[in-house]
């Protein structure tokens, strides 16, 4: 017999998280708890308004499969029952966690993945005045972060990037514009980033309006985030992007994420692993992918005032799984 609990939680951040779409002060997550014969599995998702999701819509979606879930729905059955997105992720993650605990292993163990002792994670520099962003980058570097993800919007791109690069000359920089740029001037902006030795640019153009990426030879790899959800996204990305950012909240869980990573690599894309603002529960479910990706961007829990207990062991820029 399986029992199911579904609930919402709000986790305050210690610092506002500012990106091109706006500012967040808390992480709102939906949690699914499964229990079978005294063994518990837990999964978490972050509903994302950009993808038409709210905590209410995700809770409602989960409710549609609650009875089946109580009757023992499997991960395979779940893929058929719900579309990709946060709701399916919370359930998929809980099913992975439950099975792992039943077999006295971890989700990575169940996925037959050996994790390294330490995973380098990007630490995010959010949008602010150029000198503030440079100061944030310098502080993260001082604390040991070596991979920094810089959020940008459509303004002060040169000023912000030049200031940051001067503050952290040796850091690996990746840039995320979160769909805020347009096709006009895109090639010149990419060249500017390449000249500043930026390692990758994430989602400069709005999803669905990204054909301008096919018009020039990229001087640095361009990564699809909002344009890449599942394996079915890949067909439209060829010739536009060199990399894809896999997130469990987009794929609808680890089950599809593992298949997406495999297909993406087979089709010649490099792979990064990302997350939403979330607790360590959500990162634990994504860890099987973290071992082999080009960039792991898993700093969501480090923005929380307090993480879930027990949390993962994060030290600025590093995750010890
Ligand atoms: Mg992104």
Tab-separated table of N, CA and C in Angstrom, residues 223-281:
chain	number	residue	atom	x	y	z
A	223	UNK	N	23.973	28.287	-25.677
A	223	UNK	CA	23.257	27.199	-25.004
A	223	UNK	C	21.754	27.479	-24.963
A	224	UNK	N	20.949	26.472	-25.280
A	224	UNK	CA	19.490	26.600	-25.224
A	224	UNK	C	18.984	26.247	-23.834
A	225	UNK	N	18.274	27.187	-23.208
A	225	UNK	CA	17.610	26.877	-21.937
A	225	UNK	C	16.096	26.934	-22.142
A	226	UNK	N	15.534	28.139	-22.243
A	226	UNK	CA	14.092	28.253	-22.448
A	226	UNK	C	13.651	27.574	-23.760
A	227	UNK	N	14.580	27.394	-24.718
A	227	UNK	CA	14.250	26.742	-25.994
A	227	UNK	C	14.358	25.222	-25.942
A	228	UNK	N	14.848	24.658	-24.845
A	228	UNK	CA	15.042	23.205	-24.780
A	228	UNK	C	14.374	22.613	-23.544
A	229	UNK	N	13.327	21.841	-23.751
A	229	UNK	CA	12.623	21.219	-22.628
A	229	UNK	C	12.854	19.709	-22.577
A	230	UNK	N	12.621	19.047	-23.705
A	230	UNK	CA	12.723	17.582	-23.748
A	230	UNK	C	13.387	17.177	-25.061
A	231	UNK	N	13.468	15.868	-25.307
A	231	UNK	CA	14.057	15.380	-26.558
A	231	UNK	C	13.358	15.975	-27.776
A	232	UNK	N	12.061	16.252	-27.650
A	232	UNK	CA	11.336	16.759	-28.820
A	232	UNK	C	11.757	18.178	-29.189
A	233	UNK	N	12.479	18.869	-28.278
A	233	UNK	CA	12.966	20.223	-28.602
A	233	UNK	C	14.171	20.180	-29.535
A	234	UNK	N	14.908	19.075	-29.536
A	234	UNK	CA	16.239	19.068	-30.150
A	234	UNK	C	16.215	19.389	-31.642
A	235	UNK	N	15.165	18.939	-32.342
A	235	UNK	CA	15.134	19.103	-33.800
A	235	UNK	C	15.253	20.565	-34.217
A	236	UNK	N	14.662	21.473	-33.445
A	236	UNK	CA	14.686	22.887	-33.837
A	236	UNK	C	15.961	23.608	-33.372
A	237	UNK	N	16.815	22.923	-32.624
A	237	UNK	CA	17.994	23.590	-32.058
A	237	UNK	C	19.239	23.463	-32.932
A	238	UNK	N	19.239	22.486	-33.817
A	238	UNK	CA	20.430	22.247	-34.652
A	238	UNK	C	20.701	23.466	-35.523
A	239	UNK	N	21.969	23.885	-35.567
A	239	UNK	CA	22.347	25.056	-36.357
A	239	UNK	C	22.136	26.368	-35.618
A	240	UNK	N	21.466	26.309	-34.476
A	240	UNK	CA	21.238	27.524	-33.674
A	240	UNK	C	22.028	27.492	-32.361
A	241	UNK	N	22.130	26.322	-31.784
A	241	UNK	CA	22.779	26.181	-30.468
A	241	UNK	C	23.827	25.077	-30.513
A	242	UNK	N	24.837	25.231	-29.662
A	242	UNK	CA	25.858	24.191	-29.523
A	242	UNK	C	25.678	23.387	-28.235
A	243	UNK	N	24.835	23.876	-27.338
A	243	UNK	CA	24.717	23.260	-26.010
A	243	UNK	C	23.256	23.321	-25.560
A	244	UNK	N	22.881	22.413	-24.668
A	244	UNK	CA	21.542	22.487	-24.069
A	244	UNK	C	21.660	22.479	-22.549
A	245	UNK	N	20.773	23.237	-21.899
A	245	UNK	CA	20.718	23.287	-20.441
A	245	UNK	C	19.559	22.405	-19.981
A	246	UNK	N	19.895	21.293	-19.346
A	246	UNK	CA	18.880	20.341	-18.901
A	246	UNK	C	18.473	20.670	-17.472
A	247	UNK	N	17.173	20.818	-17.252
A	247	UNK	CA	16.635	21.023	-15.902
A	247	UNK	C	15.471	20.060	-15.706
A	248	UNK	N	15.426	19.440	-14.536
A	248	UNK	CA	14.382	18.459	-14.277
A	248	UNK	C	12.985	19.075	-14.291
A	249	UNK	N	12.877	20.351	-13.920
A	249	UNK	CA	11.559	20.991	-13.933
A	249	UNK	C	11.046	21.207	-15.359
A	250	UNK	N	11.948	21.223	-16.340
A	250	UNK	CA	11.507	21.322	-17.744
A	250	UNK	C	11.240	19.939	-18.334
A	251	UNK	N	12.130	18.991	-18.073
A	251	UNK	CA	11.966	17.657	-18.671
A	251	UNK	C	10.815	16.882	-18.026
A	252	UNK	N	10.411	17.307	-16.823
A	252	UNK	CA	9.421	16.524	-16.083
A	252	UNK	C	10.074	15.364	-15.362
A	253	UNK	N	11.317	15.579	-14.932
A	253	UNK	CA	11.963	14.588	-14.078
A	253	UNK	C	13.228	14.001	-14.668
A	254	UNK	N	13.906	13.219	-13.815
A	254	UNK	CA	15.187	12.608	-14.188
A	254	UNK	C	15.025	11.579	-15.305
A	255	UNK	N	13.882	10.898	-15.322
A	255	UNK	CA	13.685	9.831	-16.320
A	255	UNK	C	13.872	10.386	-17.729
A	256	UNK	N	13.173	11.473	-18.047
A	256	UNK	CA	13.324	12.093	-19.373
A	256	UNK	C	14.668	12.841	-19.473
A	257	UNK	N	15.147	13.400	-18.388
A	257	UNK	CA	16.403	14.164	-18.431
A	257	UNK	C	17.582	13.284	-18.864
A	258	UNK	N	17.617	12.044	-18.360
A	258	UNK	CA	18.697	11.126	-18.753
A	258	UNK	C	18.622	10.816	-20.246
A	259	UNK	N	17.406	10.640	-20.749
A	259	UNK	CA	17.226	10.353	-22.180
A	259	UNK	C	17.563	11.574	-23.029
A	260	UNK	N	17.197	12.760	-22.524
A	260	UNK	CA	17.529	13.996	-23.243
A	260	UNK	C	19.050	14.176	-23.335
A	261	UNK	N	19.744	13.931	-22.229
A	261	UNK	CA	21.208	14.088	-22.225
A	261	UNK	C	21.845	13.161	-23.261
A	262	UNK	N	21.361	11.931	-23.303
A	262	UNK	CA	21.907	10.943	-24.247
A	262	UNK	C	21.638	11.381	-25.687
A	263	UNK	N	20.396	11.740	-25.991
A	263	UNK	CA	20.052	12.159	-27.360
A	263	UNK	C	20.810	13.414	-27.765
A	264	UNK	N	20.903	14.367	-26.841
A	264	UNK	CA	21.587	15.626	-27.153
A	264	UNK	C	23.038	15.349	-27.531
A	265	UNK	N	23.714	14.504	-26.735
A	265	UNK	CA	25.116	14.181	-27.035
A	265	UNK	C	25.231	13.465	-28.378
A	266	UNK	N	24.322	12.530	-28.622
A	266	UNK	CA	24.362	11.805	-29.896
A	266	UNK	C	24.198	12.759	-31.079
A	267	UNK	N	23.454	13.845	-30.859
A	267	UNK	CA	23.231	14.799	-31.951
A	267	UNK	C	24.280	15.919	-31.960
A	268	UNK	N	25.307	15.775	-31.131
A	268	UNK	CA	26.436	16.698	-31.188
A	268	UNK	C	26.335	17.912	-30.284
A	269	UNK	N	25.327	17.965	-29.428
A	269	UNK	CA	25.223	19.084	-28.482
A	269	UNK	C	26.051	18.794	-27.233
A	270	UNK	N	26.677	19.827	-26.699
A	270	UNK	CA	27.276	19.734	-25.385
A	270	UNK	C	26.135	19.890	-24.367
A	271	UNK	N	26.365	19.461	-23.132
A	271	UNK	CA	25.278	19.426	-22.150
A	271	UNK	C	25.676	20.162	-20.878
A	272	UNK	N	24.787	21.015	-20.395
A	272	UNK	CA	24.945	21.553	-19.051
A	272	UNK	C	23.733	21.162	-18.227
A	273	UNK	N	23.878	21.230	-16.913
A	273	UNK	CA	22.796	20.867	-16.001
A	273	UNK	C	22.444	22.086	-15.161
A	274	UNK	N	21.182	22.473	-15.163
A	274	UNK	CA	20.760	23.646	-14.413
A	274	UNK	C	19.698	23.321	-13.385
A	275	UNK	N	19.265	24.339	-12.665
A	275	UNK	CA	18.212	24.153	-11.675
A	275	UNK	C	17.422	25.444	-11.543
A	276	UNK	N	16.295	25.378	-10.897
A	276	UNK	CA	15.522	26.562	-10.533
A	276	UNK	C	15.928	26.943	-9.098
A	277	UNK	N	15.302	27.989	-8.544
A	277	UNK	CA	15.466	28.261	-7.118
A	277	UNK	C	14.754	27.119	-6.388
A	278	UNK	N	15.479	26.417	-5.555
A	278	UNK	CA	14.971	25.153	-5.012
A	278	UNK	C	15.756	24.799	-3.765
A	279	UNK	N	15.330	23.730	-3.096
A	279	UNK	CA	16.103	23.223	-1.963
A	279	UNK	C	17.021	22.096	-2.450
A	280	UNK	N	17.823	21.563	-1.556
A	280	UNK	CA	18.728	20.448	-1.871
A	280	UNK	C	17.984	19.207	-2.347
A	281	UNK	N	16.690	19.087	-1.970
A	281	UNK	CA	15.913	17.927	-2.434
A	281	UNK	C	15.900	17.850	-3.949
